[in-house]
XYZ file of C-alpha atoms in Angstrom:
593
model
C 52.154 -8.455 85.008
C 48.386 -9.055 85.028
C 46.649 -5.688 85.380
C 43.431 -7.491 86.397
C 44.935 -8.948 89.540
C 42.364 -7.246 91.757
C 39.364 -8.631 89.852
C 37.133 -9.213 92.960
C 34.270 -6.823 93.593
C 35.245 -3.317 94.544
C 32.957 -0.684 96.012
C 33.409 2.815 94.670
C 35.414 4.926 97.074
C 33.827 7.646 99.154
C 35.146 10.332 96.827
C 32.235 9.657 94.439
C 29.044 9.212 96.452
C 25.942 8.587 94.307
C 23.412 11.292 93.499
C 19.776 10.917 92.506
C 19.599 10.446 88.744
C 17.990 13.779 87.984
C 21.144 15.602 89.117
C 23.496 14.048 86.553
C 24.445 15.512 83.184
C 25.710 13.667 80.100
C 28.369 14.335 77.483
C 28.332 12.452 74.174
C 30.021 12.611 70.775
C 28.136 9.850 68.911
C 30.695 7.114 69.629
C 30.525 7.074 73.435
C 29.122 9.036 76.364
C 30.128 10.262 79.821
C 28.111 11.013 82.944
C 29.024 14.058 85.043
C 27.847 14.564 88.615
C 27.037 18.012 90.074
C 30.437 18.237 91.758
C 32.262 18.010 88.424
C 33.278 14.366 88.607
C 32.978 12.223 85.489
C 31.772 8.976 87.026
C 30.883 6.988 83.882
C 32.710 6.609 80.586
C 33.084 3.568 78.321
C 35.979 3.507 75.867
C 36.515 3.403 73.057
C 32.885 2.588 72.061
C 29.456 2.636 73.647
C 29.492 -1.083 74.396
C 33.126 -1.224 75.550
C 34.086 -1.782 79.174
C 33.945 1.304 81.371
C 37.076 3.303 82.195
C 35.199 5.329 84.813
C 32.496 3.252 86.540
C 32.025 4.851 89.951
C 28.393 5.490 88.958
C 27.610 1.781 89.323
C 29.976 0.907 92.157
C 33.158 0.312 90.181
C 36.423 2.195 90.226
C 37.577 5.178 88.282
C 36.531 8.807 87.905
C 37.840 12.162 86.686
C 37.137 15.030 89.041
C 37.632 18.771 88.897
C 35.993 20.647 91.777
C 36.512 23.545 94.199
C 38.608 22.715 97.241
C 36.173 24.803 99.254
C 33.540 22.227 100.201
C 31.179 25.066 101.214
C 29.721 25.757 97.799
C 26.544 25.340 95.779
C 26.398 23.890 92.302
C 24.436 24.408 89.128
C 24.966 24.205 85.415
C 23.558 24.298 81.910
C 24.057 23.043 78.364
C 25.146 25.513 75.739
C 22.249 25.890 73.317
C 21.937 23.132 70.741
C 24.904 21.140 72.066
C 25.967 18.605 74.643
C 28.678 20.977 75.834
C 28.014 21.112 79.560
C 28.967 24.006 81.847
C 29.100 23.207 85.561
C 28.898 26.263 87.804
C 30.019 26.428 91.428
C 29.530 29.337 93.803
C 31.826 29.317 96.839
C 32.128 31.853 99.639
C 34.821 33.678 97.673
C 34.447 32.799 93.998
C 32.240 31.791 91.089
C 33.769 29.051 88.955
C 32.628 27.498 85.682
C 33.880 24.210 84.242
C 33.116 23.647 80.567
C 33.090 19.966 79.510
C 32.688 18.228 76.158
C 33.657 15.136 74.260
C 35.507 16.506 71.242
C 33.843 16.342 67.841
C 34.045 15.217 65.085
C 34.611 11.915 66.852
C 36.536 8.801 65.895
C 35.314 5.322 66.906
C 38.744 4.253 68.206
C 39.818 7.495 69.918
C 38.055 9.829 72.327
C 39.129 13.262 73.495
C 37.598 14.794 76.603
C 37.854 18.565 77.000
C 37.621 20.364 80.346
C 38.098 24.118 80.708
C 37.927 25.789 84.139
C 37.411 29.531 84.375
C 36.941 31.800 87.393
C 34.161 34.314 86.802
C 34.503 36.121 90.140
C 37.033 36.132 92.961
C 39.850 33.626 93.351
C 39.473 29.860 93.573
C 41.550 26.801 94.270
C 40.481 23.747 92.284
C 41.310 20.126 92.919
C 42.115 17.603 90.163
C 41.665 13.863 90.610
C 42.090 11.394 87.759
C 41.817 7.667 88.409
C 41.366 5.625 85.213
C 40.245 2.055 85.953
C 39.342 0.226 82.716
C 37.475 -3.059 82.773
C 34.744 -1.689 85.072
C 37.361 -0.988 87.743
C 39.383 -4.165 87.337
C 42.460 -2.806 85.512
C 45.152 -0.608 86.948
C 47.202 1.959 85.074
C 50.661 0.872 83.980
C 53.787 2.925 83.382
C 52.469 6.456 84.055
C 55.046 9.050 83.069
C 55.285 12.746 82.327
C 56.631 13.530 78.863
C 57.095 17.266 78.557
C 53.708 18.697 79.520
C 51.720 15.504 78.806
C 51.077 12.549 81.075
C 51.010 9.171 79.313
C 50.013 5.719 80.562
C 48.464 2.408 79.519
C 45.609 0.387 81.016
C 43.225 -2.287 79.830
C 44.438 -2.133 76.230
C 44.008 1.653 76.047
C 46.600 4.399 75.658
C 46.094 7.480 77.830
C 47.389 11.003 77.366
C 46.534 14.003 79.550
C 47.587 17.555 78.800
C 47.323 20.410 81.296
C 48.265 18.718 84.568
C 52.066 18.676 84.445
C 52.201 19.992 88.021
C 50.229 17.014 89.352
C 51.664 13.829 90.864
C 50.788 10.191 90.195
C 50.074 7.893 93.133
C 49.972 4.141 92.371
C 46.919 3.688 94.587
C 44.890 6.833 93.955
C 45.925 7.983 90.479
C 46.771 11.537 89.462
C 46.283 14.330 91.999
C 46.829 18.042 91.541
C 45.523 21.523 92.282
C 45.131 24.852 90.472
C 44.797 28.361 91.856
C 42.962 30.648 89.437
C 42.063 34.330 89.676
C 39.192 36.131 87.979
C 39.316 35.689 84.205
C 41.979 32.971 84.288
C 41.446 29.576 82.639
C 42.951 26.132 82.989
C 42.513 23.529 80.237
C 42.672 19.762 80.606
C 42.621 17.482 77.545
C 42.299 13.731 78.116
C 42.774 11.279 75.236
C 41.956 7.556 75.346
C 42.717 5.491 72.254
C 43.288 1.920 71.142
C 46.555 2.779 69.411
C 49.434 5.093 70.164
C 48.500 8.605 69.090
C 50.584 11.621 68.143
C 47.621 13.910 67.411
C 47.915 17.398 68.848
C 46.118 18.024 72.140
C 45.919 21.811 71.787
C 42.664 22.855 73.492
C 41.757 25.918 71.403
C 41.465 24.175 67.998
C 39.793 21.163 69.633
C 37.171 23.423 71.203
C 36.697 25.330 67.939
C 36.127 22.137 65.936
C 33.715 20.809 68.562
C 31.676 24.019 68.596
C 31.552 24.049 64.796
C 30.468 20.386 64.676
C 27.524 21.098 66.973
C 26.538 24.196 64.977
C 26.373 22.113 61.816
C 24.680 19.098 63.410
C 21.679 20.640 65.181
C 19.120 22.596 63.124
C 17.188 25.680 64.108
C 14.041 24.813 66.080
C 12.801 28.326 66.794
C 9.491 27.795 64.968
C 8.565 24.723 67.044
C 6.622 24.388 70.247
C 9.104 24.564 73.177
C 12.019 25.487 70.865
C 14.773 25.243 73.501
C 13.663 21.791 74.632
C 13.227 20.663 71.031
C 16.733 21.775 70.128
C 18.127 20.097 73.235
C 16.284 16.887 72.310
C 17.830 17.023 68.844
C 21.286 17.500 70.417
C 20.720 14.465 72.637
C 19.737 12.328 69.639
C 22.799 13.516 67.722
C 25.051 12.811 70.676
C 23.742 9.246 70.941
C 24.143 8.507 67.206
C 27.344 6.985 65.838
C 28.912 7.775 62.485
C 27.538 4.357 61.441
C 24.007 5.738 61.924
C 23.362 3.488 64.922
C 21.820 5.281 67.922
C 22.141 3.851 71.425
C 19.040 3.745 73.611
C 20.933 5.391 76.493
C 24.458 6.169 77.671
C 24.361 3.917 80.739
C 23.758 0.422 81.997
C 22.214 -0.874 85.221
C 20.481 2.252 86.517
C 17.399 0.747 88.203
C 13.834 1.291 87.072
C 12.685 0.326 90.565
C 14.863 -0.217 93.634
C 15.841 -3.803 94.411
C 13.469 -5.416 91.899
C 16.088 -6.757 89.495
C 14.879 -4.421 86.735
C 18.263 -3.044 85.700
C 19.309 -3.324 82.069
C 22.074 -2.417 79.635
C 20.886 0.175 77.113
C 24.198 0.921 75.354
C 22.894 -0.628 72.118
C 20.893 0.453 69.082
C 17.242 -0.667 69.126
C 15.786 -0.412 65.620
C 12.439 0.655 67.060
C 14.084 3.552 68.887
C 16.031 4.392 65.725
C 12.757 4.601 63.854
C 11.132 6.832 66.480
C 14.095 9.203 66.229
C 14.057 9.120 62.430
C 10.322 9.832 62.319
C 10.767 12.785 64.673
C 13.579 14.237 62.564
C 11.640 13.616 59.341
C 8.645 15.482 60.773
C 10.913 18.523 61.070
C 12.851 18.177 57.841
C 15.255 16.030 55.792
C 18.215 16.485 58.142
C 21.409 14.418 58.115
C 20.369 12.445 61.174
C 17.513 10.959 59.126
C 19.905 9.716 56.444
C 22.127 7.940 58.952
C 19.165 6.274 60.622
C 17.803 5.026 57.293
C 21.217 3.707 56.274
C 21.856 1.810 59.532
C 18.356 0.317 59.608
C 18.419 -0.745 55.953
C 21.779 -2.438 56.429
C 20.452 -4.510 59.332
C 17.341 -5.604 57.406
C 19.283 -6.549 54.279
C 21.756 -8.531 56.379
C 19.261 -10.421 58.558
C 15.831 -10.407 56.883
C 13.386 -12.564 58.854
C 16.048 -13.002 61.531
C 16.171 -9.273 62.266
C 17.181 -8.573 65.842
C 15.471 -5.830 67.859
C 18.869 -4.397 68.848
C 22.477 -4.308 67.668
C 25.736 -2.719 68.682
C 26.234 0.619 66.925
C 28.649 -1.015 64.506
C 25.985 -3.556 63.501
C 27.296 -6.420 65.649
C 25.363 -8.778 67.881
C 24.436 -7.652 71.378
C 26.224 -9.879 73.911
C 24.273 -12.128 76.231
C 23.380 -10.642 79.579
C 25.852 -11.190 82.412
C 26.475 -9.698 85.818
C 29.394 -7.618 87.069
C 31.111 -8.109 90.460
C 30.255 -4.576 91.601
C 28.031 -3.109 94.283
C 25.898 -1.249 91.716
C 24.048 2.039 91.785
C 21.886 2.005 94.946
C 18.892 -0.264 94.349
C 20.328 -1.637 91.101
C 22.016 -4.776 89.837
C 24.979 -4.370 87.513
C 24.498 -6.058 84.139
C 26.053 -5.867 80.705
C 24.507 -7.283 77.539
C 20.786 -7.576 76.913
C 18.757 -10.743 76.355
C 15.936 -8.817 74.636
C 18.164 -8.494 71.569
C 17.415 -12.120 70.672
C 13.622 -11.754 70.838
C 11.181 -11.637 67.939
C 9.462 -8.234 68.048
C 7.054 -7.862 65.146
C 6.423 -4.174 65.696
C 10.059 -3.451 64.807
C 9.218 -4.222 61.178
C 6.243 -1.871 61.345
C 8.280 0.985 62.770
C 11.098 0.656 60.222
C 8.561 0.612 57.366
C 7.142 3.874 58.726
C 10.682 5.267 58.821
C 11.302 4.316 55.186
C 7.987 5.862 54.132
C 8.911 9.119 55.887
C 12.282 9.120 54.125
C 10.568 8.530 50.785
C 8.366 11.589 51.331
C 11.569 13.637 51.598
C 13.071 11.853 48.580
C 15.771 10.430 50.893
C 15.085 6.717 50.348
C 18.256 5.141 48.996
C 18.199 2.154 46.606
C 19.411 -0.011 49.502
C 16.592 1.223 51.715
C 14.038 0.613 48.949
C 15.331 -2.939 48.696
C 15.027 -3.198 52.502
C 11.344 -2.260 52.195
C 10.794 -5.351 50.064
C 12.725 -7.565 52.498
C 10.807 -6.160 55.495
C 7.437 -6.633 53.756
C 8.412 -10.222 52.907
C 9.325 -10.833 56.551
C 5.993 -9.395 57.725
C 4.077 -11.573 55.284
C 5.766 -14.706 56.617
C 5.710 -13.824 60.319
C 2.799 -11.585 61.256
C 0.707 -14.473 62.568
C 3.463 -15.483 65.027
C 3.263 -14.410 68.678
C 5.950 -11.861 69.505
C 7.480 -10.124 72.523
C 5.991 -6.723 71.665
C 7.044 -3.192 72.486
C 7.599 -3.925 76.176
C 9.670 -7.058 75.464
C 7.470 -9.323 77.573
C 6.248 -12.886 76.967
C 5.341 -13.882 73.421
C 1.674 -13.192 72.691
C -0.539 -11.847 69.934
C 0.025 -8.207 70.891
C -2.381 -5.746 69.282
C 0.103 -2.884 69.092
C 2.568 -4.993 67.102
C -0.010 -5.737 64.387
C -1.342 -2.188 64.213
C 2.215 -0.857 63.885
C 2.804 -3.223 60.977
C -0.455 -2.134 59.316
C 0.548 1.500 59.756
C 3.975 0.885 58.203
C 2.596 -1.057 55.244
C -0.050 1.557 54.512
C 2.430 4.413 54.650
C 4.825 2.583 52.341
C 1.930 1.926 49.934
C 1.266 5.671 49.801
C 4.929 6.625 49.425
C 6.117 4.052 46.865
C 4.127 3.683 43.656
C 3.777 0.579 41.521
C 3.557 -3.088 42.394
C 5.205 -2.531 45.790
C 2.390 -0.188 46.758
C -0.357 -2.604 45.758
C 1.285 -5.526 47.473
C 1.852 -3.581 50.756
C -1.710 -2.248 50.725
C -3.142 -5.734 50.284
C -0.945 -7.170 53.032
C -1.910 -4.326 55.364
C -5.579 -5.052 54.782
C -5.089 -8.753 55.519
C -3.233 -8.047 58.781
C -5.769 -5.416 59.845
C -8.787 -7.602 59.109
C -7.480 -10.478 61.212
C -6.272 -8.182 63.988
C -9.649 -6.490 64.099
C -11.344 -9.886 64.318
C -9.150 -11.086 67.168
C -8.346 -7.912 69.093
C -11.284 -5.478 68.769
C -13.994 -5.824 71.373
C -17.679 -5.536 70.559
C -17.803 -2.153 72.307
C -15.194 -0.744 69.888
C -12.156 -0.818 72.182
C -8.889 -2.442 71.183
C -7.686 -5.192 73.499
C -4.168 -5.232 74.859
C -3.630 -8.609 73.166
C -5.834 -11.234 71.568
C -6.113 -12.933 74.978
C -6.033 -9.856 77.228
C -8.724 -7.189 77.637
C -6.623 -4.995 79.922
C -5.608 -1.378 79.241
C -2.388 -0.880 77.277
C -0.656 2.437 76.618
C 1.428 1.042 73.754
C -1.759 1.266 71.660
C -1.313 5.044 71.680
C 1.665 4.680 69.327
C -0.213 3.359 66.262
C -3.134 5.671 67.104
C -0.725 8.604 66.985
C 0.460 7.419 63.553
C -3.046 7.090 62.134
C -3.878 3.412 62.560
C -6.786 3.131 62.856
C -7.597 6.540 61.316
C -8.997 9.241 63.560
C -12.524 8.877 62.149
C -12.655 5.205 63.194
C -14.671 5.169 66.475
C -12.241 2.663 68.005
C -9.491 5.284 68.084
C -11.310 7.688 70.399
C -12.767 4.856 72.497
C -9.352 3.264 73.041
C -7.578 6.532 73.792
C -10.228 7.456 76.342
C -9.981 4.038 78.034
C -6.188 4.340 78.316
C -6.604 7.762 79.904
C -9.211 6.512 82.381
C -7.248 3.425 83.403
C -3.587 4.352 83.048
C -3.301 8.119 83.582
C -2.837 9.774 86.958
C -1.964 13.384 87.714
C -1.293 14.092 84.046
C 1.181 11.226 83.529
C 0.660 7.939 81.710
C 1.668 4.429 82.831
C 2.322 1.483 80.506
C -0.174 -1.049 81.832
C -1.704 -2.211 85.076
C -0.074 -4.624 87.526
C -2.560 -6.931 89.221
C -3.308 -5.820 92.761
C -0.762 -2.965 92.732
C -1.825 0.686 92.359
C -0.388 2.704 89.500
C 2.871 4.329 90.531
C 3.862 1.637 93.004
C 4.869 -1.126 90.610
C 6.751 1.233 88.278
C 6.985 4.878 87.340
C 5.035 6.779 84.735
C 6.370 5.945 81.277
C 7.393 9.178 79.585
C 7.219 7.752 76.066
C 3.524 7.108 76.691
C 2.914 10.671 77.853
C 4.219 12.041 74.589
C 2.359 9.487 72.454
C -0.799 10.398 74.387
C -0.208 14.003 73.304
C 0.173 12.962 69.660
C -2.855 10.655 69.726
C -4.978 13.344 71.394
C -3.957 15.865 68.757
C -4.706 13.446 65.927
C -8.226 13.119 67.308
C -8.661 16.884 67.004
C -8.040 18.086 70.572
C -5.058 20.427 70.269
C -5.579 21.990 73.730
C -5.697 18.569 75.366
C -2.626 17.481 73.446
C -0.679 20.496 74.669
C -1.638 19.710 78.260
C -0.216 16.178 77.938
C 2.876 17.550 76.226
C 3.578 20.221 78.834
C 3.003 17.864 81.755
C 5.269 15.176 80.354
C 8.107 17.463 79.325
C 8.238 18.772 82.902
C 9.489 15.366 84.093
C 13.178 16.007 83.431
C 16.057 16.814 85.715
C 17.839 20.195 85.953
C 19.999 19.159 82.986
C 16.903 18.757 80.783
C 17.520 15.021 80.356
C 14.813 12.366 80.527
C 15.056 8.809 81.756
C 12.602 6.098 80.747
C 10.350 6.401 83.801
C 9.303 9.111 86.228
C 8.382 8.539 89.851
C 5.553 11.044 90.159
C 5.277 10.965 93.949
C 9.000 11.437 94.577
C 9.558 13.529 91.430
C 12.553 11.414 90.498
C 13.871 9.872 87.296
C 14.087 6.076 87.058
C 16.140 3.958 84.652
C 19.008 4.578 82.268
C 19.921 8.095 81.188
C 19.211 9.795 78.830
C 16.483 7.703 77.202
C 16.691 8.342 73.463
C 13.111 7.503 72.511
C 11.711 9.935 75.093
C 13.737 12.770 73.573
C 12.662 11.631 70.104
C 8.969 11.824 70.994
C 9.454 15.218 72.658
C 10.962 16.471 69.405
C 8.119 15.057 67.342
C 5.538 16.630 69.656
C 7.322 19.965 69.374
C 7.027 19.720 65.575
C 3.430 18.510 65.460
C 2.037 20.830 68.121
C 3.347 24.162 66.916
C 0.962 26.706 65.482
C 1.829 26.177 61.832
C 2.208 22.400 61.550
C -1.090 20.551 61.769
C -0.926 16.764 61.996
C -2.581 15.271 58.907
C -5.811 13.525 59.788
């Protein structure tokens, strides 16, 4: 029997209406992630890996979800993350009870097997909870086959995955609507659900207590103390997000989701379930600013492996296991409101020169901590060779636009080469320093205006917020007049109400073409601090870090007027720059000039 017989488009049923993005929370274990709505429904989960087809895709108009919620529809919701983790606690207050539902993807995680933990507990009163489980692999196309109850565990198969669920032996399976059940709990009582999805038949124990204990211990060991940093709670949460998005391979996805729109009905919906080396480097630099933590080592390893494998042909993005990102294609779904469902990403085949600059900065930071492996040191040589052969070529740049002579790309390369020259002695240092000088001299000739302001590109005088990134890293140095002139121009032209936009759109006011770009707000804070204005830097930092949802998660863009998040969730590089700002802007860590 073909379990994809109902392949035509299917609109998500009314049981999972969409919410604005700021209201969602995310679970992640490094190998995959889930999205939870305020009513306790898991509406997005790909299995077994980040880039696999979704098992629950109601978020983007497909089928499948996993809900636990009060039967009393007259209730208010809230929730929080346990400190330094992506263990999420949803909290519902009904007329008669207060209920908490604790959710996590079990850790340590395996790439071919996920375990989802859900623990319901009544804090006050008595509550009746409703269970609904409808797995629909293949973005809603596949139905479950052969569901059966074996002892206290439900088992089934669908879309090449094996399913086991413990804790719902009193529920019933309906061929059309999946598993349905209910629980009545009094004050202090708990009900555990453990869902396993794996590629192969599994006999591993599904006992909730040891699974919870191992998960809690894994988070304690993974996320360092951030109490000495600016905004310590947010910094620790940012670190937890980065850890949750990073695979055991060292590859970190840009976001958990695909196809959440940056702007309604504009076609700007993309798949971010892949590892961009630039984003990896931003995260590694943020971690290195704090200390030589394990997350830095994994990032260096993954990045070095990609450079050694591909050299000049380095791709901007890969799957977390180092594979090629598939070509972009559409899905036959209705999509999140205002979005267009897509999987794959065409940007992964672009040439983006600044990627080489960012990874060289990452390797230099690792060298300062004495964490540069022999393989990574070899990758430095390969990356420098690639820069030498390709820096004159037009590239797609940070924003992955048309190929041009982007200023930011060249300045990022100069910054990386100079930092490597300082970190690695000997012939490598001399060669990188000389190459940096050659790139900088030509970039200055082509891209620096007579009034001392850096152009957006060799053929474009417009304002460009991506220039804040090399300025924040010290290229050009803070005592070069062009740094202050350029930063001031970006603020005058691209900042409104304390938020920063990427660039101008001809004839369209800022905020109408796209939202404020949160990465740019944090790089503005770093660039402002490097120029000696700590108070101004803190203002940019505080304003930008306020642009999150109740869960403390950031998307790529922020609609200032509507105070809404835009784009895929959570955006890794935004959390990375928040963490770096928290390190750089505390009272004891002064950014080197």
